[in-house]
Amino acid sequence: MAKKSKATIADVARLAGVSTATAGRVLGRYGYTREETREQVLHAARKLGYRTNALARGLITGKTRTIGVVAGDIQNPFYASILRGISDVVESRDFGLLIVNSDENLDKEIRAVNLLMEKQVDGLIVSPCDTRNSRHLRDLQAAGLPLVLLDRSVAGLEVDRVAIDNIAASERAVSALISAGHRRIGLVGEMMEYQEGGLDAFLQRGLAGEVLSTDTLYPSWQRLLGYLRAHRQAGLEIDASLVRRVGAYSAGAAQAVARELLDRSDRPSAVFATDGTMSEGVMGAISAADLSVPREVSLVCFDDLEWMSFLSPGISTMAQPRLSMGETAATMLLERIEGRQEPARAVMMRADFIQRGSIARIS
Amino acid sequence: MAKKSKATIADVARLAGVSTATAGRVLGRYGYTREETREQVLHAARKLGYRTNALARGLITGKTRTIGVVAGDIQNPFYASILRGISDVVESRDFGLLIVNSDENLDKEIRAVNLLMEKQVDGLIVSPCDTRNSRHLRDLQAAGLPLVLLDRSVAGLEVDRVAIDNIAASERAVSALISAGHRRIGLVGEMMEYQEGGLDAFLQRGLAGEVLSTDTLYPSWQRLLGYLRAHRQAGLEIDASLVRRVGAYSAGAAQAVARELLDRSDRPSAVFATDGTMSEGVMGAISAADLSVPREVSLVCFDDLEWMSFLSPGISTMAQPRLSMGETAATMLLERIEGRQEPARAVMMRADFIQRGSIARIS
DNA sequence: CTGAAAGCGCTTACAG
DNA sequence: CTGAAAGCGCTTACAG
């Protein structure tokens, strides 16, 4: 069997005594062939250890059966789970999966998209790191390449996307704290994306109910909006000094910021962390400060990470359906690849609040 | 700029008034061209929004600048970090990365390797799920495709690989418990791979010092060997009933097994978990049983996961250099792809024991 | 330094 | 049902 140096369709055809067209038909499973010739070809192919060259096929058909994903960081559990979801549906359809990290950096994202286009992927899933700067994504559209946006959206780009309703999810999470009696709730958020006038101006506008175009906001900014909304619903004022922007997807940076919050003499009675990485940082700060949850601080996180259920008491958190988000994105993309024509859809998935023991009742 | 339907080298050549060979030379950055023609070509290319078709190039050159990785589960932090390491070096060299999960299942692994071969990757990194059954990996070798094995090795397959010294690392971790006075140490290990006669026979042989061919053993079996060796070094007997085989890479299954261990009236004073997933399971069981670490049970884990430093006290663990393992594997692979000829190397990386607060002193 | 021609390994009409 | 021929979009000798 399995010979050295690759056998081509021509080799197989020669050995089987048929034309390359015929050999191609049986090996590529297209067109009709007599059962008998089919077997001759298959036999020859096996003897030569023939293996399809997907490059040649792709060049001809214009389809590679490979999709590309650009994620922020495959090491981050958020993306790791999403990628697993994508991978599951993609593998079940015999597609390949080309993955590249953007590190939430626009230049890297652009290079990633270029690389993937050169490799002729049939479609792309991207978690765009910039909601405004999107020439590279528009180019994809122009080139007719299917694209699904994950987690974030891009201003004025009408393509399929999957995400959760961040504002509502966050409002729900913060409300859990408020209804337990908390009045001073710290927020530690990544909020990397630039906002006109920075955090202060944003808060201003948010409190005045002015913030428009909320759905092209970055998730963490949206979650801040949810925080504001929960307070407004409850008729509570906000202490702007409790809202802290980390400005980076880094647990270390989040820990430093959280530490400041916890070291204050007028420490908040609870902290809300707006994503998994922030949650790690906040938890690290709480541990380092040797504070007891929920006796000394209450905590609500975002994204359900393994450790949140180990700790006792467990950590209450807003769980995004990461696996299904990935599966859904991949399914939508494959439908487009198969030619489905219909207006762009925005699938908003449901996030569930998992109530564990990290919220103290305050009277 | 950026036009619809893709422009080819021929289009660019026509617009620039040169031959396709010349256009190809500048666009593909090979061969010489006059500065002036170079600019004409570049200008035309920009105007047409030309983008290389890597498929065509790969078909000709026999190189795709893409490598394939088959990992157990990209969602598992162990693999996620390794993949990040691989990805970093691969991206820095402008290679693409095709990733597929094996779920530690031989059939899936074989299909994965086939898929990657058809897509004409330049080389493969695989974490083989079966140390004995390896026809598909030998085929790679026969086809002259560079291969680097990760974490595990395969009997009789002489190829590059990177791993840690599992026996030594595990011995070190267990010794930390022994020297703190522990005499009854439970072990929760995955040990999925089949061993002649099962766990009991393996223990028998291990205790008799009989186990040979240790380096084609699965990591968790090797780590069990380290556990035995630590006991032997200390002149301690082993209670075989404290050694528990989970038989699956599943935190849930590990938790059930750990629970049994912890529910015994003659509960071990400490537990050693042989990998990250087992660690999650054991920690889950400890939490569920509401036991206090290290007062009621001491714990030593394998792999340094985020939560191990959040808990207070922190969890002592043997940390594998996952990121560098990935980087090293990718670097070795790229060297082979570039034609480096030399005997297969086995790079053994150093694992560090991180001492935190989960080990109680017993007098 | 540049061009004409061949070819990588497939698939796709088009005949028969 | 099968074959001869063309062609996908590049790169590679080979001339000039």
GROMACS .gro file of C-alpha atoms in nm, chain A residues 2 4 6 51-56 58-59 64-66 72-75 80-81 83-84 87-88 91 94-101 103 108 114-115 117-120 139 142 280 283-284 287 290 306-307 309-312 323, chain B residues 2 4 6 51-56 58-59 64-66 72-75 80-81 83-84 87-88 91 94-101 103 108 114-115 117-120 139 142 280 283-284 287 290 306-307 309-312 323:
model
  110
    2ALA     CA    1   0.106   0.350   0.095
    4LYS     CA    2   0.640   0.713  -0.098
    6LYS     CA    3   0.257   1.105  -0.377
   51ARG     CA    4  -0.461   1.075  -0.158
   52THR     CA    5  -0.654   1.370  -0.298
   53ASN     CA    6  -0.460   1.691  -0.334
   54ALA     CA    7  -0.703   1.944  -0.195
   55LEU     CA    8  -0.499   2.230  -0.337
   56ALA     CA    9  -0.555   2.122  -0.695
   58GLY     CA   10  -0.965   2.385  -0.463
   59LEU     CA   11  -0.799   2.569  -0.745
   64THR     CA   12  -1.143   2.477  -0.022
   65ARG     CA   13  -1.376   2.335   0.242
   66THR     CA   14  -1.177   2.534   0.492
   72GLY     CA   15  -0.873   3.745   2.022
   73ASP     CA   16  -0.673   3.480   2.202
   74ILE     CA   17  -0.727   3.107   2.171
   75GLN     CA   18  -0.585   3.060   2.516
   80ALA     CA   19  -1.132   2.842   2.354
   81SER     CA   20  -1.491   2.730   2.411
   83LEU     CA   21  -1.358   2.766   1.898
   84ARG     CA   22  -1.453   2.424   2.025
   87SER     CA   23  -1.467   2.317   1.544
   88ASP     CA   24  -1.737   2.064   1.627
   91GLU     CA   25  -1.538   1.887   1.163
   94ASP     CA   26  -1.541   1.766   0.684
   95PHE     CA   27  -1.421   2.119   0.670
   96GLY     CA   28  -1.084   2.236   0.787
   97LEU     CA   29  -1.034   2.513   1.041
   98LEU     CA   30  -0.765   2.778   1.012
   99ILE     CA   31  -0.726   2.973   1.335
  100VAL     CA   32  -0.538   3.293   1.405
  101ASN     CA   33  -0.514   3.523   1.706
  103ASP     CA   34  -0.471   3.981   2.037
  108LYS     CA   35  -0.290   4.178   1.352
  114ASN     CA   36  -0.536   3.873   0.454
  115LEU     CA   37  -0.362   3.549   0.531
  117MET     CA   38  -0.806   3.522   0.215
  118GLU     CA   39  -0.485   3.423   0.042
  119LYS     CA   40  -0.537   3.073   0.162
  120GLN     CA   41  -0.877   3.093  -0.005
  139ASP     CA   42  -1.337   4.393   0.145
  142ALA     CA   43  -1.702   4.293  -0.160
  280GLU     CA   44  -0.990   3.636   3.736
  283MET     CA   45  -1.086   3.721   4.235
  284GLY     CA   46  -0.710   3.743   4.251
  287SER     CA   47  -0.768   3.654   4.752
  290ASP     CA   48  -0.755   3.804   5.205
  306GLU     CA   49  -1.448   2.627   3.611
  307TRP     CA   50  -1.318   2.778   3.932
  309SER     CA   51  -1.801   2.644   4.101
  310PHE     CA   52  -1.504   2.513   4.302
  311LEU     CA   53  -1.480   2.794   4.541
  312SER     CA   54  -1.702   2.767   4.838
  323LEU     CA   55  -2.007   2.649   2.300
  365ALA     CA   56  -1.025   4.665  -0.417
  367LYS     CA   57  -1.486   4.255  -0.694
  369LYS     CA   58  -1.046   3.836  -0.787
  414ARG     CA   59  -0.417   3.913  -0.381
  415THR     CA   60  -0.200   3.604  -0.414
  416ASN     CA   61  -0.382   3.277  -0.451
  417ALA     CA   62  -0.194   3.054  -0.211
  418LEU     CA   63  -0.357   2.746  -0.359
  419ALA     CA   64  -0.200   2.797  -0.698
  421GLY     CA   65   0.122   2.582  -0.321
  422LEU     CA   66   0.036   2.354  -0.607
  427THR     CA   67   0.166   2.565   0.161
  428ARG     CA   68   0.316   2.752   0.455
  429THR     CA   69   0.051   2.591   0.667
  435GLY     CA   70  -0.698   1.631   2.219
  436ASP     CA   71  -0.935   1.917   2.293
  437ILE     CA   72  -0.867   2.281   2.218
  438GLN     CA   73  -1.100   2.379   2.496
  443ALA     CA   74  -0.522   2.581   2.465
  444SER     CA   75  -0.191   2.709   2.601
  446LEU     CA   76  -0.176   2.589   2.084
  447ARG     CA   77  -0.114   2.948   2.177
  450SER     CA   78   0.038   2.978   1.710
  451ASP     CA   79   0.280   3.247   1.823
  454GLU     CA   80   0.224   3.343   1.301
  457ASP     CA   81   0.366   3.387   0.829
  458PHE     CA   82   0.245   3.034   0.838
  459GLY     CA   83  -0.114   2.929   0.873
  460LEU     CA   84  -0.240   2.694   1.142
  461LEU     CA   85  -0.495   2.423   1.079
  462ILE     CA   86  -0.629   2.280   1.405
  463VAL     CA   87  -0.835   1.973   1.469
  464ASN     CA   88  -0.948   1.792   1.783
  466ASP     CA   89  -1.093   1.390   2.158
  471LYS     CA   90  -1.077   1.084   1.490
  477ASN     CA   91  -0.582   1.248   0.661
  478LEU     CA   92  -0.764   1.576   0.634
  480MET     CA   93  -0.246   1.565   0.456
  481GLU     CA   94  -0.503   1.626   0.185
  482LYS     CA   95  -0.481   1.993   0.257
  483GLN     CA   96  -0.108   1.956   0.198
  502ASP     CA   97   0.262   0.706   0.676
  505ALA     CA   98   0.702   0.766   0.476
  643GLU     CA   99  -1.067   2.020   3.856
  646MET     CA  100  -1.119   2.019   4.370
  647GLY     CA  101  -1.484   1.991   4.280
  650SER     CA  102  -1.568   2.160   4.759
  653ASP     CA  103  -1.714   2.083   5.207
  669GLU     CA  104  -0.568   3.005   3.707
  670TRP     CA  105  -0.787   2.905   3.998
  672SER     CA  106  -0.369   3.075   4.273
  673PHE     CA  107  -0.707   3.231   4.359
  674LEU     CA  108  -0.804   2.991   4.623
  675SER     CA  109  -0.677   3.072   4.962
  686LEU     CA  110   0.335   2.783   2.629
   0.00000   0.00000   0.00000
